[in-house]
PDB file of C-alpha atoms in Angstrom:
ATOM      1  CA  MET A   1       0.648  68.567  14.496  1.00 51.00           C
ATOM      2  CA  ASN A   2      -1.673  69.340  11.620  1.00 51.00           C
ATOM      3  CA  TYR A   3      -0.675  67.180   8.653  1.00 46.00           C
ATOM      4  CA  GLN A   4      -2.822  69.324   6.370  1.00 51.00           C
ATOM      5  CA  ASP A   5      -0.258  72.090   6.748  1.00 50.00           C
ATOM      6  CA  TYR A   6       2.218  69.872   4.950  1.00 47.00           C
ATOM      7  CA  GLY A   7      -0.226  68.735   2.282  1.00 50.00           C
ATOM      8  CA  ILE A   8       0.188  65.051   3.062  1.00 46.00           C
ATOM      9  CA  GLU A   9      -3.264  64.244   4.372  1.00 50.00           C
ATOM     10  CA  ASN A  10      -3.921  62.077   1.295  1.00 53.00           C
ATOM     11  CA  ALA A  11      -0.404  60.799   0.924  1.00 50.00           C
ATOM     12  CA  LYS A  12      -0.019  57.085   0.138  1.00 52.00           C
ATOM     13  CA  PRO A  13       2.674  54.911   1.657  1.00 52.00           C
ATOM     14  CA  SER A  14       5.652  54.561  -0.635  1.00 54.00           C
ATOM     15  CA  ILE A  15       6.387  50.949   0.474  1.00 50.00           C
ATOM     16  CA  PRO A  16       4.155  48.311  -1.178  1.00 52.00           C
ATOM     17  CA  LEU A  17       1.969  46.361   1.212  1.00 51.00           C
ATOM     18  CA  ASN A  18       3.347  43.043  -0.030  1.00 52.00           C
ATOM     19  CA  ALA A  19       6.963  44.015   0.499  1.00 48.00           C
ATOM     20  CA  PHE A  20       7.172  42.181   3.811  1.00 51.00           C
ATOM     21  CA  LYS A  21       5.590  38.911   2.705  1.00 56.00           C
ATOM     22  CA  PRO A  22       7.808  35.897   3.409  1.00 62.00           C
ATOM     23  CA  ILE A  23       9.948  34.929   0.462  1.00 72.00           C
ATOM     24  CA  LYS A  24       8.893  31.670  -1.151  1.00 74.00           C
ATOM     25  CA  ARG A  25      11.799  29.361  -1.898  1.00 78.00           C
ATOM     26  CA  CYS A  26      12.099  26.103  -3.781  1.00 76.00           C
ATOM     27  CA  GLN A  27      12.283  23.212  -1.320  1.00 69.00           C
ATOM     28  CA  TYR A  28      14.799  21.440  -3.561  1.00 70.00           C
ATOM     29  CA  CYS A  29      17.317  24.152  -4.514  1.00 82.00           C
ATOM     30  CA  GLN A  30      16.217  27.069  -2.283  1.00 82.00           C
ATOM     31  CA  SER A  31      15.907  29.355  -5.298  1.00 83.00           C
ATOM     32  CA  VAL A  32      13.536  32.329  -5.119  1.00 83.00           C
ATOM     33  CA  TYR A  33      12.884  32.276  -8.863  1.00 81.00           C
ATOM     34  CA  MET A  34       9.574  30.462  -8.771  1.00 76.00           C
ATOM     35  CA  THR A  35       6.220  30.569 -10.489  1.00 78.00           C
ATOM     36  CA  ASP A  36       2.958  29.118  -9.216  1.00 71.00           C
ATOM     37  CA  THR A  37       3.679  25.810 -10.932  1.00 70.00           C
ATOM     38  CA  HIS A  38       7.442  25.241 -11.046  1.00 73.00           C
ATOM     39  CA  CYS A  39      10.904  26.403 -10.029  1.00 80.00           C
ATOM     40  CA  GLU A  40      12.657  28.292 -12.818  1.00 81.00           C
ATOM     41  CA  ALA A  41      16.088  27.434 -11.431  1.00 83.00           C
ATOM     42  CA  CYS A  42      15.918  23.636 -11.147  1.00 80.00           C
ATOM     43  CA  GLY A  43      12.758  22.980 -13.150  1.00 75.00           C
ATOM     44  CA  ARG A  44      11.021  20.994 -10.403  1.00 68.00           C
ATOM     45  CA  SER A  45       7.229  20.964 -10.534  1.00 65.00           C
ATOM     46  CA  LEU A  46       5.466  22.425  -7.522  1.00 63.00           C
ATOM     47  CA  LEU A  47       2.368  20.406  -8.348  1.00 59.00           C
ATOM     48  CA  TYR A  48       4.177  17.143  -7.613  1.00 63.00           C
ATOM     49  CA  HIS A  49       3.472  15.539  -4.248  1.00 70.00           C
ATOM     50  CA  PRO A  50       5.909  12.852  -3.071  1.00 75.00           C
ATOM     51  CA  ILE A  51       3.303  10.504  -1.584  1.00 85.00           C
ATOM     52  CA  GLY A  52      -0.064  11.642  -2.932  1.00 84.00           C
ATOM     53  CA  GLU A  53      -3.398  11.160  -1.206  1.00 86.00           C
ATOM     54  CA  PRO A  54      -4.302   8.224   1.078  1.00 89.00           C
ATOM     55  CA  PHE A  55      -5.536   5.156  -0.834  1.00 89.00           C
ATOM     56  CA  SER A  56      -4.817   6.842  -4.178  1.00 87.00           C
ATOM     57  CA  GLY A  57      -3.339   5.179  -7.238  1.00 87.00           C
ATOM     58  CA  LYS A  58       0.076   6.267  -6.022  1.00 88.00           C
ATOM     59  CA  SER A  59      -0.344   4.391  -2.744  1.00 92.00           C
ATOM     60  CA  PHE A  60       0.499   0.801  -1.862  1.00 94.00           C
ATOM     61  CA  TYR A  61      -3.116  -0.146  -2.493  1.00 93.00           C
ATOM     62  CA  GLY A  62      -3.034   1.208  -6.027  1.00 92.00           C
ATOM     63  CA  MET A  63       0.215  -0.640  -6.726  1.00 94.00           C
ATOM     64  CA  LYS A  64      -1.178  -3.881  -5.326  1.00 94.00           C
ATOM     65  CA  GLU A  65      -4.378  -3.572  -7.340  1.00 93.00           C
ATOM     66  CA  ARG A  66      -2.454  -3.070 -10.581  1.00 94.00           C
ATOM     67  CA  TYR A  67      -0.189  -6.015  -9.789  1.00 94.00           C
ATOM     68  CA  CYS A  68      -3.118  -8.317  -8.972  1.00 92.00           C
ATOM     69  CA  GLU A  69      -4.869  -7.312 -12.180  1.00 92.00           C
ATOM     70  CA  SER A  70      -1.796  -8.396 -14.145  1.00 91.00           C
ATOM     71  CA  LEU A  71      -1.860 -11.930 -12.703  1.00 90.00           C
ATOM     72  CA  PRO A  72      -3.271 -14.843 -14.730  1.00 88.00           C
ATOM     73  CA  PHE A  73      -6.829 -15.905 -13.965  1.00 86.00           C
ATOM     74  CA  ILE A  74      -5.763 -19.174 -12.317  1.00 83.00           C
ATOM     75  CA  VAL A  75      -3.445 -17.297  -9.930  1.00 83.00           C
ATOM     76  CA  LYS A  76      -6.203 -14.844  -9.026  1.00 83.00           C
ATOM     77  CA  GLN A  77      -8.420 -17.762  -8.040  1.00 77.00           C
ATOM     78  CA  PHE A  78      -5.689 -19.881  -6.414  1.00 75.00           C
ATOM     79  CA  THR A  79      -3.150 -17.489  -4.924  1.00 80.00           C
ATOM     80  CA  PHE A  80      -0.765 -20.265  -3.857  1.00 75.00           C
ATOM     81  CA  PHE A  81       0.125 -20.668  -7.547  1.00 81.00           C
ATOM     82  CA  GLU A  82       1.712 -17.203  -7.500  1.00 87.00           C
ATOM     83  CA  ASN A  83       5.406 -17.174  -8.327  1.00 88.00           C
ATOM     84  CA  THR A  84       6.839 -14.616  -5.913  1.00 88.00           C
ATOM     85  CA  ASN A  85      10.158 -14.708  -7.781  1.00 89.00           C
ATOM     86  CA  SER A  86       8.674 -13.797 -11.154  1.00 91.00           C
ATOM     87  CA  PRO A  87       9.778 -10.540 -12.840  1.00 92.00           C
ATOM     88  CA  GLU A  88       6.311  -9.076 -12.260  1.00 93.00           C
ATOM     89  CA  ALA A  89       6.382  -9.923  -8.552  1.00 93.00           C
ATOM     90  CA  GLN A  90       9.891  -8.550  -8.110  1.00 94.00           C
ATOM     91  CA  SER A  91       8.897  -5.356  -9.914  1.00 94.00           C
ATOM     92  CA  PHE A  92       5.992  -5.020  -7.488  1.00 95.00           C
ATOM     93  CA  VAL A  93       8.387  -5.516  -4.569  1.00 96.00           C
ATOM     94  CA  ARG A  94      10.690  -2.772  -5.863  1.00 95.00           C
ATOM     95  CA  GLN A  95       7.757  -0.393  -6.231  1.00 95.00           C
ATOM     96  CA  ILE A  96       6.433  -0.897  -2.710  1.00 96.00           C
ATOM     97  CA  SER A  97       9.961  -0.800  -1.297  1.00 95.00           C
ATOM     98  CA  LYS A  98      10.393   2.634  -2.878  1.00 94.00           C
ATOM     99  CA  ARG A  99       6.993   3.604  -1.508  1.00 95.00           C
ATOM    100  CA  PHE A 100       8.133   2.466   1.944  1.00 95.00           C
ATOM    101  CA  ASP A 101      11.208   4.708   1.732  1.00 94.00           C
ATOM    102  CA  ASP A 102       9.111   7.674   0.577  1.00 93.00           C
ATOM    103  CA  LEU A 103       6.667   7.260   3.460  1.00 94.00           C
ATOM    104  CA  LEU A 104       9.431   7.077   6.051  1.00 94.00           C
ATOM    105  CA  GLU A 105      10.950  10.257   4.660  1.00 91.00           C
ATOM    106  CA  ALA A 106       7.575  12.004   4.532  1.00 91.00           C
ATOM    107  CA  PHE A 107       6.853  11.194   8.174  1.00 92.00           C
ATOM    108  CA  THR A 108       9.880  13.229   9.241  1.00 89.00           C
ATOM    109  CA  GLU A 109       9.409  16.211   6.908  1.00 86.00           C
ATOM    110  CA  GLU A 110       7.211  18.983   8.199  1.00 80.00           C
ATOM    111  CA  GLY A 111       4.105  19.720   6.176  1.00 77.00           C
ATOM    112  CA  VAL A 112       4.347  16.776   3.783  1.00 83.00           C
ATOM    113  CA  ILE A 113       1.679  14.708   5.560  1.00 87.00           C
ATOM    114  CA  PRO A 114      -1.295  16.591   7.029  1.00 85.00           C
ATOM    115  CA  ASN A 115      -2.058  15.552  10.593  1.00 87.00           C
ATOM    116  CA  GLU A 116      -5.476  14.202   9.639  1.00 89.00           C
ATOM    117  CA  ASN A 117      -3.856  11.792   7.147  1.00 90.00           C
ATOM    118  CA  ARG A 118      -0.997  10.490   9.266  1.00 91.00           C
ATOM    119  CA  ARG A 119      -2.991   7.525  10.607  1.00 92.00           C
ATOM    120  CA  PHE A 120      -3.851   6.409   7.073  1.00 93.00           C
ATOM    121  CA  PHE A 121      -0.230   6.464   5.969  1.00 94.00           C
ATOM    122  CA  TYR A 122       0.766   4.710   9.202  1.00 94.00           C
ATOM    123  CA  ILE A 123      -1.588   1.831   8.369  1.00 94.00           C
ATOM    124  CA  GLU A 124      -0.266   1.760   4.809  1.00 95.00           C
ATOM    125  CA  THR A 125       3.310   1.557   6.097  1.00 95.00           C
ATOM    126  CA  MET A 126       2.443  -1.409   8.317  1.00 93.00           C
ATOM    127  CA  GLU A 127       0.836  -3.225   5.390  1.00 94.00           C
ATOM    128  CA  ILE A 128       3.891  -2.574   3.235  1.00 95.00           C
ATOM    129  CA  ILE A 129       6.110  -4.087   5.933  1.00 94.00           C
ATOM    130  CA  GLU A 130       3.951  -7.211   6.055  1.00 92.00           C
ATOM    131  CA  THR A 131       3.900  -7.520   2.262  1.00 94.00           C
ATOM    132  CA  LEU A 132       7.649  -7.037   1.883  1.00 94.00           C
ATOM    133  CA  ILE A 133       8.308  -9.780   4.421  1.00 92.00           C
ATOM    134  CA  PHE A 134       5.855 -12.070   2.620  1.00 90.00           C
ATOM    135  CA  TYR A 135       7.776 -11.552  -0.624  1.00 92.00           C
ATOM    136  CA  GLY A 136      11.078 -12.401   1.005  1.00 90.00           C
ATOM    137  CA  THR A 137      12.580  -9.088   2.119  1.00 91.00           C
ATOM    138  CA  ASP A 138      14.907  -9.637   5.068  1.00 90.00           C
ATOM    139  CA  HIS A 139      13.459  -8.132   8.236  1.00 89.00           C
ATOM    140  CA  LEU A 140      16.931  -6.844   9.130  1.00 91.00           C
ATOM    141  CA  VAL A 141      16.842  -4.600   6.062  1.00 93.00           C
ATOM    142  CA  LEU A 142      13.536  -3.139   7.194  1.00 94.00           C
ATOM    143  CA  GLU A 143      14.786  -2.717  10.754  1.00 93.00           C
ATOM    144  CA  LYS A 144      17.784  -0.743   9.503  1.00 94.00           C
ATOM    145  CA  LYS A 145      15.565   1.501   7.389  1.00 94.00           C
ATOM    146  CA  LEU A 146      13.247   2.202  10.312  1.00 93.00           C
ATOM    147  CA  GLU A 147      16.127   2.940  12.633  1.00 93.00           C
ATOM    148  CA  TYR A 148      17.922   5.203  10.163  1.00 92.00           C
ATOM    149  CA  SER A 149      14.817   7.187   9.200  1.00 92.00           C
ATOM    150  CA  LEU A 150      12.789   7.392  12.405  1.00 91.00           C
ATOM    151  CA  ALA A 151      14.743   6.448  15.535  1.00 90.00           C
ATOM    152  CA  GLU A 152      15.935   9.999  16.236  1.00 90.00           C
ATOM    153  CA  LYS A 153      13.454  12.132  14.320  1.00 89.00           C
ATOM    154  CA  SER A 154      10.240  10.341  15.298  1.00 90.00           C
ATOM    155  CA  PRO A 155      10.910   7.897  18.157  1.00 91.00           C
ATOM    156  CA  LEU A 156       7.255   7.108  18.921  1.00 91.00           C
ATOM    157  CA  LEU A 157       6.518   6.200  15.324  1.00 91.00           C
ATOM    158  CA  TYR A 158       9.734   4.193  15.176  1.00 91.00           C
ATOM    159  CA  GLN A 159       8.731   2.238  18.267  1.00 92.00           C
ATOM    160  CA  ALA A 160       5.250   1.455  16.910  1.00 91.00           C
ATOM    161  CA  LEU A 161       6.463   0.291  13.491  1.00 92.00           C
ATOM    162  CA  ASN A 162       9.379  -1.636  14.944  1.00 91.00           C
ATOM    163  CA  GLU A 163       7.049  -3.496  17.304  1.00 90.00           C
ATOM    164  CA  GLN A 164       4.907  -4.428  14.317  1.00 87.00           C
ATOM    165  CA  LEU A 165       7.982  -5.689  12.501  1.00 89.00           C
ATOM    166  CA  VAL A 166       9.143  -7.743  15.500  1.00 88.00           C
ATOM    167  CA  SER A 167       5.656  -9.230  15.856  1.00 87.00           C
ATOM    168  CA  LEU A 168       5.664 -10.314  12.214  1.00 83.00           C
ATOM    169  CA  LYS A 169       9.151 -11.746  12.559  1.00 80.00           C
ATOM    170  CA  ASN A 170       8.133 -13.800  15.599  1.00 80.00           C
ATOM    171  CA  HIS A 171       5.010 -15.020  13.842  1.00 75.00           C
ATOM    172  CA  LEU A 172       6.977 -16.175  10.810  1.00 68.00           C
ATOM    173  CA  SER A 173       9.536 -17.934  12.992  1.00 62.00           C
ATOM    174  CA  MET A 174       6.849 -20.170  14.525  1.00 56.00           C
ATOM    175  CA  PRO A 175       6.907 -23.741  13.191  1.00 52.00           C
ATOM    176  CA  ILE A 176       4.041 -24.438  10.826  1.00 44.00           C
ATOM    177  CA  SER A 177       2.982 -27.633   9.145  1.00 48.00           C
ATOM    178  CA  LYS A 178       3.795 -27.685   5.453  1.00 51.00           C
ATOM    179  CA  GLU A 179       0.927 -28.559   3.169  1.00 55.00           C
ATOM    180  CA  THR A 180       1.352 -30.402  -0.069  1.00 58.00           C
ATOM    181  CA  LEU A 181       0.046 -28.830  -3.260  1.00 54.00           C
ATOM    182  CA  SER A 182      -2.964 -31.153  -3.265  1.00 61.00           C
ATOM    183  CA  GLN A 183      -3.771 -30.209   0.335  1.00 58.00           C
ATOM    184  CA  LYS A 184      -3.521 -26.515  -0.515  1.00 57.00           C
ATOM    185  CA  ILE A 185      -5.920 -26.998  -3.408  1.00 60.00           C
ATOM    186  CA  LEU A 186      -8.406 -28.957  -1.306  1.00 57.00           C
ATOM    187  CA  ASN A 187      -8.242 -26.436   1.555  1.00 60.00           C
ATOM    188  CA  TYR A 188      -8.581 -23.413  -0.708  1.00 61.00           C
ATOM    189  CA  ARG A 189     -11.874 -21.551  -0.394  1.00 60.00           C
ATOM    190  CA  PHE A 190     -13.733 -20.629  -3.571  1.00 60.00           C
ATOM    191  CA  ASN A 191     -16.602 -18.204  -2.936  1.00 61.00           C
ATOM    192  CA  GLY A 192     -16.465 -19.159   0.728  1.00 60.00           C
ATOM    193  CA  LEU A 193     -16.553 -22.927   0.142  1.00 61.00           C
ATOM    194  CA  LYS A 194     -13.594 -25.273   0.403  1.00 63.00           C
ATOM    195  CA  ILE A 195     -12.615 -27.030  -2.795  1.00 63.00           C
ATOM    196  CA  ASP A 196     -12.675 -30.248  -0.763  1.00 65.00           C
ATOM    197  CA  PHE A 197     -16.351 -29.672   0.091  1.00 62.00           C
ATOM    198  CA  ILE A 198     -17.211 -28.752  -3.503  1.00 67.00           C
ATOM    199  CA  LEU A 199     -15.572 -31.924  -4.845  1.00 69.00           C
ATOM    200  CA  LYS A 200     -17.369 -34.088  -2.291  1.00 68.00           C
ATOM    201  CA  ALA A 201     -20.673 -32.436  -3.171  1.00 70.00           C
ATOM    202  CA  VAL A 202     -20.048 -33.049  -6.878  1.00 74.00           C
ATOM    203  CA  ILE A 203     -19.131 -36.710  -6.281  1.00 79.00           C
ATOM    204  CA  ILE A 204     -22.180 -37.306  -4.075  1.00 77.00           C
ATOM    205  CA  SER A 205     -24.455 -35.565  -6.568  1.00 76.00           C
ATOM    206  CA  ALA A 206     -23.018 -37.586  -9.444  1.00 77.00           C
ATOM    207  CA  THR A 207     -23.485 -40.803  -7.448  1.00 80.00           C
ATOM    208  CA  VAL A 208     -27.095 -39.955  -6.626  1.00 74.00           C
ATOM    209  CA  VAL A 209     -27.835 -39.124 -10.267  1.00 77.00           C
ATOM    210  CA  THR A 210     -26.180 -42.354 -11.453  1.00 80.00           C
ATOM    211  CA  VAL A 211     -28.157 -44.452  -8.969  1.00 73.00           C
ATOM    212  CA  ALA A 212     -31.366 -42.666  -9.921  1.00 75.00           C
ATOM    213  CA  ILE A 213     -30.770 -43.312 -13.630  1.00 79.00           C
ATOM    214  CA  SER A 214     -29.964 -46.974 -12.980  1.00 74.00           C
ATOM    215  CA  PHE A 215     -33.066 -47.362 -10.816  1.00 69.00           C
ATOM    216  CA  TYR A 216     -35.176 -45.695 -13.505  1.00 69.00           C
ATOM    217  CA  GLU A 217     -33.835 -48.089 -16.131  1.00 69.00           C
ATOM    218  CA  VAL A 218     -34.603 -51.089 -13.910  1.00 65.00           C
ATOM    219  CA  ILE A 219     -38.154 -49.859 -13.299  1.00 72.00           C
ATOM    220  CA  SER A 220     -38.611 -49.234 -17.010  1.00 71.00           C
ATOM    221  CA  LEU A 221     -37.525 -52.777 -17.836  1.00 67.00           C
ATOM    222  CA  GLN A 222     -39.868 -54.230 -15.227  1.00 65.00           C
ATOM    223  CA  VAL A 223     -42.801 -52.198 -16.500  1.00 63.00           C
ATOM    224  CA  GLY A 224     -41.948 -53.118 -20.072  1.00 57.00           C
ATOM    225  CA  LYS A 225     -42.254 -56.796 -19.272  1.00 53.00           C
TER     226      LYS A 225
END
């Protein structure tokens, strides 16, 4: 067939090339009324990311850094003075608990965490578990969260995190000798040196200086005679 006979040799297709592109929908309300930055139906921002980048200010590490910066100088130097029941500490616990929930949800949602970043967020999740237990969160609460979020959707990840949780629980259940406040202070390391060693060094130095001064005074008196 000669298409020139019909005068359509230069005819253009009447269907736009982009007509068969997949329809982009809002992940929150499934609306198709979206711009490049937000959903016009529910108003959600498309630039928002639920967990951010690894080690960013939105991560556990950013939260911990901001909390530590808010502590008094004496607590920064001697961490055993920290009051884990203070409003600031409890606010920190609530923040990382929310972060823990967000990470568990992100692990089971496709496309939220790129494969190359999963190991970083896995490590962050383990550190959050350890920190929450340190601040008094019941391990049973964490076990329930892991089971509810991951047991069916991501069994391998659930097994790994649950083993970490069980290991921490067993470690904390081991009997440990309780130190008095004075023992904690003496055993604390300041710039790598125990306070006990520093105090002994100061006492010995002061003794040597005192003896040297006394000896000098005795010699001076003898020479003066």
